[in-house]
Amino acid sequence: MKALLIGEYRQGKLLDSTFELFGFAAQLGGETAFLLVGDETRLPACDGPLYLAEAAECGEYNPDLHKQLILQAVARENPDFIVFVHSSYGWDLAPRVAARLKAAQVSEVIGLTDGGFEVGCCNAKMRRTVKPSTARAVLTIQAGAFPARQPNGTPRIQRLAATGNGGLEFVGYEPAEAKDVDLTRAEVIVSAGRGVGKKENVPVIAALARALGGELGASRPVVDAGWIEHSHQVGTTGQTVSPRLYVACGISGAIQHLAGMKKSDFIVAINKDKDAPIGEIADVLVVADVMQFVPALTARLQR
Amino acid sequence: MKILVCIKQVPDMESRFKANSQGVWFEETDLAFRMNEYDEYAVEQAVQLKEQLGDAPEVTVLSIGPDRVVEAIKKALAMGCDRGVHVQDPAAATRDPWQIASIIASHAGDKGYDLILTGMQSQDRGSAQVGVTVAEELGYACATTLVGFAFSDGTVTAKRELEGGIKGVVRLRTPALVTCQLGLNVPRYPTLPNIMKAKKKEIQTIAVAELLKEEPLATTVSFHPPARKGGGIVLEGDVGVLVDQLLGILKDKTAVLR
Ligand SMILES: Cc1cc2nc3c(=O)[nH]c(=O)nc-3n(C[C@H](O)[C@H](O)[C@H](O)COP(=O)(O)OP(=O)(O)OC[C@H]3O[C@@H](n4cnc5c(N)ncnc54)[C@H](O)[C@@H]3O)c2cc1C
């Protein structure tokens, strides 16, 4: 069995998540080959072939060209699996490669089971086991699902080149918005999710945050709807936090939210749905209506 | 200019899911269905572009599925799309993303759409494959995960959302396909007059057999709840009692209340 692992490089740096590909490959077993559009002067250790193209020439984000590079490496290595991280780079590129190879793609793999791949579905509430029917398959792995592994050795560099851009031109990066609250330093965070119902209810959650001496956090839909500012957003596209206490109010527990708060010391979730996936990582799940429970809790704390 | 929006109807994610009799997907009885959230942003963006261009573009909305999906198509028409295409497929839930994409690509192949919009993923399957695969099959320029969209002179300038709040700005020449991310815009609520107007809009029905030529490349062998890692305490009951219980636990287990 052989896996071709596709590394990810952004703003001049190899992303740490790339090493999770090696952790995944270790569980899969067999040989690996590595492909990176990056910088020759700053290569990670790894044994086996490293297919390399220079980001300075090929662009960090030029999916059509990167697809061609990957297809070249596939032709030479003949791998059983082509593996990406399920990230803005991986989910964008993987289906292009799969379509050209007419290979099955399994997205956002979280585990291996007897000949199949375990993936989440229904907003992380349920799981599916998926089996590719094609001899070769394209996989994306969920960020954080597999342990990072630093390979060692000296790579055997194989150079790749291609041209073109498939009608897409990369203009540049735009930095993240400046943060007016630094949630990463907060000891207590009380976050509001869509389950709070409406903007007018947000002060109720903010009052609990104050009563606990903490900061107000938010899930993404609450930010998108303009109820709370983006600087309060917790998750993959917001802040990553690890307070002593995290209280999730009306938050379902989607993976992108969990990624931002699962390292909290103690997690309390208030949700009317006993099956909400937040229950998976909560130390305490209070099954209740937030708008009834939270004011009652705040009132007791203020007494 | 011709625009296509592809939408999926999905269950309300707050539902309780049970496996169907084959054990490979959810049992549909008792579930309430609605338009996939990511697709609402795609519909809204298409309608905004139509407005920007003085009503000139024709916006077609397509959905694949059993008859219930016509409700989602009607909502998109009430939001401002011009015409609907219902690819009637009672077995849509058994198709893999490759088949769904190939159905859309074979519909779109000879229509000359300048722009195709889809959600970045569905809330139920979450594969994030269909849009990109359609683009690949049609040879369209493609960008995913859009949180910003502007159009002028046949060029789309798109803002892609990357991890940690960083964005990547790209330009695409048409024909192009884009996949829409949460927060791209604020999807409008259909007004009553627009709901009435939508009733007169055409919805074409096409049998899936006319468009589906591909076998699946992957199979779902099991649909099941996650294994409970256990350990967490679940508190249920009267709110007053719950407050006391929770405060007791917090005093015991954390340092924040001392
Ligand atoms: C690329 C990408 C990046 C993303 N980045 C982020 C991110 O950084 N942060 C983030 O949060 N999300 C992010 N998301 C979105 C994420 O997938 C979820 O959609 C989001 O986290 C859901 O927010 P929520 O839990 O508040 O809402 P929902 O999923 O709608 O959940 C609402 C919850 O409230 C409960 N509820 C409803 N009413 C009540 C009530 N009265 N009382 C108690 N409980 C109630 C429901 O049971 C449900 O569990 C991202 C998604 C993508 C695709």
Coordinates of C-alpha atoms in Angstrom, one line a residue, chain A residues 23-211:
Chain A
G23 CA 0.3 10.4 11.5
F24 CA -2.6 9.3 9.4
A25 CA -0.2 7.4 7.0
A26 CA 1.3 5.6 10.0
Q27 CA -2.1 4.3 10.9
L28 CA -2.8 3.3 7.3
G29 CA 0.5 1.4 7.0
G30 CA 2.7 1.0 4.0
E31 CA 4.9 3.4 2.1
T32 CA 4.6 7.1 1.7
A33 CA 5.6 9.7 -0.9
F34 CA 5.3 13.4 -0.1
L35 CA 4.4 16.3 -2.4
L36 CA 4.9 19.9 -1.6
V37 CA 4.7 23.1 -3.4
G38 CA 7.1 25.0 -1.2
D39 CA 10.6 26.2 -0.7
E40 CA 13.6 24.1 -1.3
T41 CA 15.7 25.8 1.2
R42 CA 13.3 25.0 4.1
L43 CA 12.3 21.4 3.6
P44 CA 11.2 19.1 6.5
A45 CA 12.9 15.8 7.1
C46 CA 11.3 12.8 5.6
D47 CA 12.3 9.6 4.1
G48 CA 11.2 8.4 0.7
P49 CA 10.5 10.6 -2.4
L50 CA 9.6 14.2 -2.0
Y51 CA 8.0 15.7 -5.1
L52 CA 8.8 19.4 -5.0
A53 CA 7.8 22.4 -6.9
E54 CA 8.7 25.9 -5.9
A55 CA 5.9 28.1 -4.5
A56 CA 7.7 31.1 -5.9
E57 CA 7.0 29.8 -9.4
C58 CA 3.9 27.7 -9.0
G59 CA 2.1 29.9 -6.4
E60 CA 1.0 28.8 -3.0
Y61 CA -2.6 28.8 -4.2
N62 CA -3.0 27.8 -7.8
P63 CA -5.2 24.8 -7.7
D64 CA -5.3 24.0 -11.4
L65 CA -1.5 24.0 -11.6
H66 CA -1.1 22.1 -8.3
K67 CA -3.6 19.5 -9.6
Q68 CA -1.3 19.0 -12.6
L69 CA 1.7 18.5 -10.4
I70 CA -0.1 16.0 -8.3
L71 CA -1.2 14.1 -11.4
Q72 CA 2.4 13.9 -12.5
A73 CA 3.5 12.5 -9.1
V74 CA 0.6 10.0 -9.2
A75 CA 1.7 8.8 -12.6
R76 CA 5.2 8.1 -11.3
E77 CA 4.3 6.7 -7.8
N78 CA 1.1 4.9 -8.6
P79 CA -0.2 5.4 -5.1
D80 CA -3.3 3.7 -3.6
F81 CA -4.3 6.9 -1.7
I82 CA -3.7 10.6 -2.3
V83 CA -4.2 12.3 1.0
F84 CA -4.9 16.0 1.8
V85 CA -5.8 17.8 5.0
H86 CA -9.5 18.8 4.9
S87 CA -8.6 22.5 4.9
S88 CA -9.3 25.5 2.6
Y89 CA -6.5 24.1 0.4
G90 CA -7.4 20.4 0.6
W91 CA -11.1 20.6 0.1
D92 CA -10.5 22.9 -2.9
L93 CA -7.9 20.7 -4.5
A94 CA -8.8 17.1 -3.7
P95 CA -12.0 17.0 -5.9
R96 CA -10.1 18.3 -8.9
V97 CA -7.6 15.5 -8.6
A98 CA -10.2 12.9 -7.9
A99 CA -12.3 14.0 -10.9
R100 CA -9.3 13.8 -13.2
L101 CA -8.4 10.3 -11.9
K102 CA -12.0 9.3 -11.7
A103 CA -11.1 8.1 -8.3
A104 CA -13.5 7.9 -5.3
Q105 CA -13.0 10.7 -2.8
V106 CA -13.8 10.4 0.9
S107 CA -13.9 13.7 2.6
E108 CA -13.0 14.7 6.2
V109 CA -11.9 11.3 7.4
I110 CA -11.8 11.0 11.2
G111 CA -10.9 7.3 11.6
L112 CA -10.1 4.0 10.0
T113 CA -12.4 1.0 10.3
D114 CA -12.2 -2.4 8.7
G115 CA -11.6 -1.5 5.0
G116 CA -13.5 1.8 5.3
F117 CA -13.2 5.3 6.4
E118 CA -15.2 6.9 9.2
V119 CA -16.6 10.4 8.5
G120 CA -18.9 12.7 10.3
C121 CA -22.3 13.8 8.9
C122 CA -25.4 15.7 9.8
N123 CA -23.5 18.5 11.4
A124 CA -21.3 16.1 13.4
K125 CA -24.3 14.4 15.0
M126 CA -23.9 11.1 13.1
R127 CA -21.2 9.1 11.4
R128 CA -20.9 7.2 8.2
T129 CA -18.5 4.5 7.2
V130 CA -17.5 4.9 3.5
K131 CA -15.8 2.5 1.2
P132 CA -14.2 3.5 -2.0
S133 CA -15.1 1.3 -5.0
T134 CA -12.1 2.4 -7.1
A135 CA -8.7 0.9 -6.8
R136 CA -7.2 4.4 -6.0
A137 CA -8.9 6.9 -3.7
V138 CA -8.5 10.5 -2.7
L139 CA -8.9 11.3 1.0
T140 CA -9.1 14.4 3.0
I141 CA -8.5 14.0 6.8
Q142 CA -10.1 16.2 9.4
A143 CA -7.7 18.6 11.0
G144 CA -6.9 17.4 14.5
A145 CA -8.3 13.9 14.0
F146 CA -4.9 12.2 13.7
P147 CA -1.8 12.8 15.7
A148 CA 1.0 14.9 14.1
R149 CA 4.1 12.8 13.4
Q150 CA 7.5 14.3 12.5
P151 CA 9.1 12.0 10.0
N152 CA 12.9 11.8 9.8
G153 CA 15.4 11.0 7.1
T154 CA 16.6 12.8 4.1
P155 CA 14.1 13.2 1.3
R156 CA 14.9 12.1 -2.2
I157 CA 13.8 15.2 -4.1
Q158 CA 12.0 14.8 -7.4
R159 CA 11.4 18.0 -9.1
L160 CA 8.0 18.9 -10.8
A161 CA 7.0 21.7 -13.0
A162 CA 3.8 22.8 -14.7
T163 CA 2.3 26.0 -16.1
G164 CA -1.2 27.5 -16.3
N165 CA -3.8 28.7 -13.9
G166 CA -7.2 27.3 -15.1
G167 CA -8.6 30.8 -15.4
L168 CA -7.9 31.7 -11.7
E169 CA -5.5 34.3 -10.7
F170 CA -4.4 34.6 -7.1
V171 CA -4.3 38.3 -6.1
G172 CA -3.1 38.1 -2.5
Y173 CA -3.8 37.5 1.2
E174 CA -5.9 39.7 3.3
P175 CA -5.0 39.6 7.0
A176 CA -7.4 38.6 9.7
E177 CA -9.4 41.5 11.3
A178 CA -7.8 43.1 14.3
K179 CA -9.1 41.7 17.5
D180 CA -10.5 44.1 20.1
V181 CA -10.9 41.3 22.7
D182 CA -8.2 38.7 23.3
L183 CA -10.2 35.7 24.3
T184 CA -7.0 33.6 24.5
R185 CA -6.2 35.2 27.9
A186 CA -9.7 34.8 29.4
E187 CA -10.1 32.5 32.4
V188 CA -13.8 32.1 31.7
I189 CA -15.6 32.3 28.4
V190 CA -19.4 32.2 28.0
S191 CA -20.3 31.7 24.4
A192 CA -23.6 32.3 22.7
G193 CA -24.7 30.1 19.8
R194 CA -27.7 30.2 17.4
G195 CA -29.7 28.6 20.2
V196 CA -30.0 31.9 22.0
G197 CA -32.6 32.7 19.4
K198 CA -32.2 36.4 18.6
K199 CA -29.9 39.4 19.0
E200 CA -32.1 40.8 21.9
N201 CA -31.2 37.7 23.9
V202 CA -27.4 38.2 23.7
P203 CA -27.3 40.5 26.8
V204 CA -28.6 37.6 28.9
I205 CA -25.5 35.5 27.9
A206 CA -23.2 38.5 28.4
A207 CA -24.7 39.0 31.9
L208 CA -23.7 35.4 32.8
A209 CA -20.2 36.1 31.4
R210 CA -19.9 39.1 33.7
A211 CA -21.3 37.2 36.7

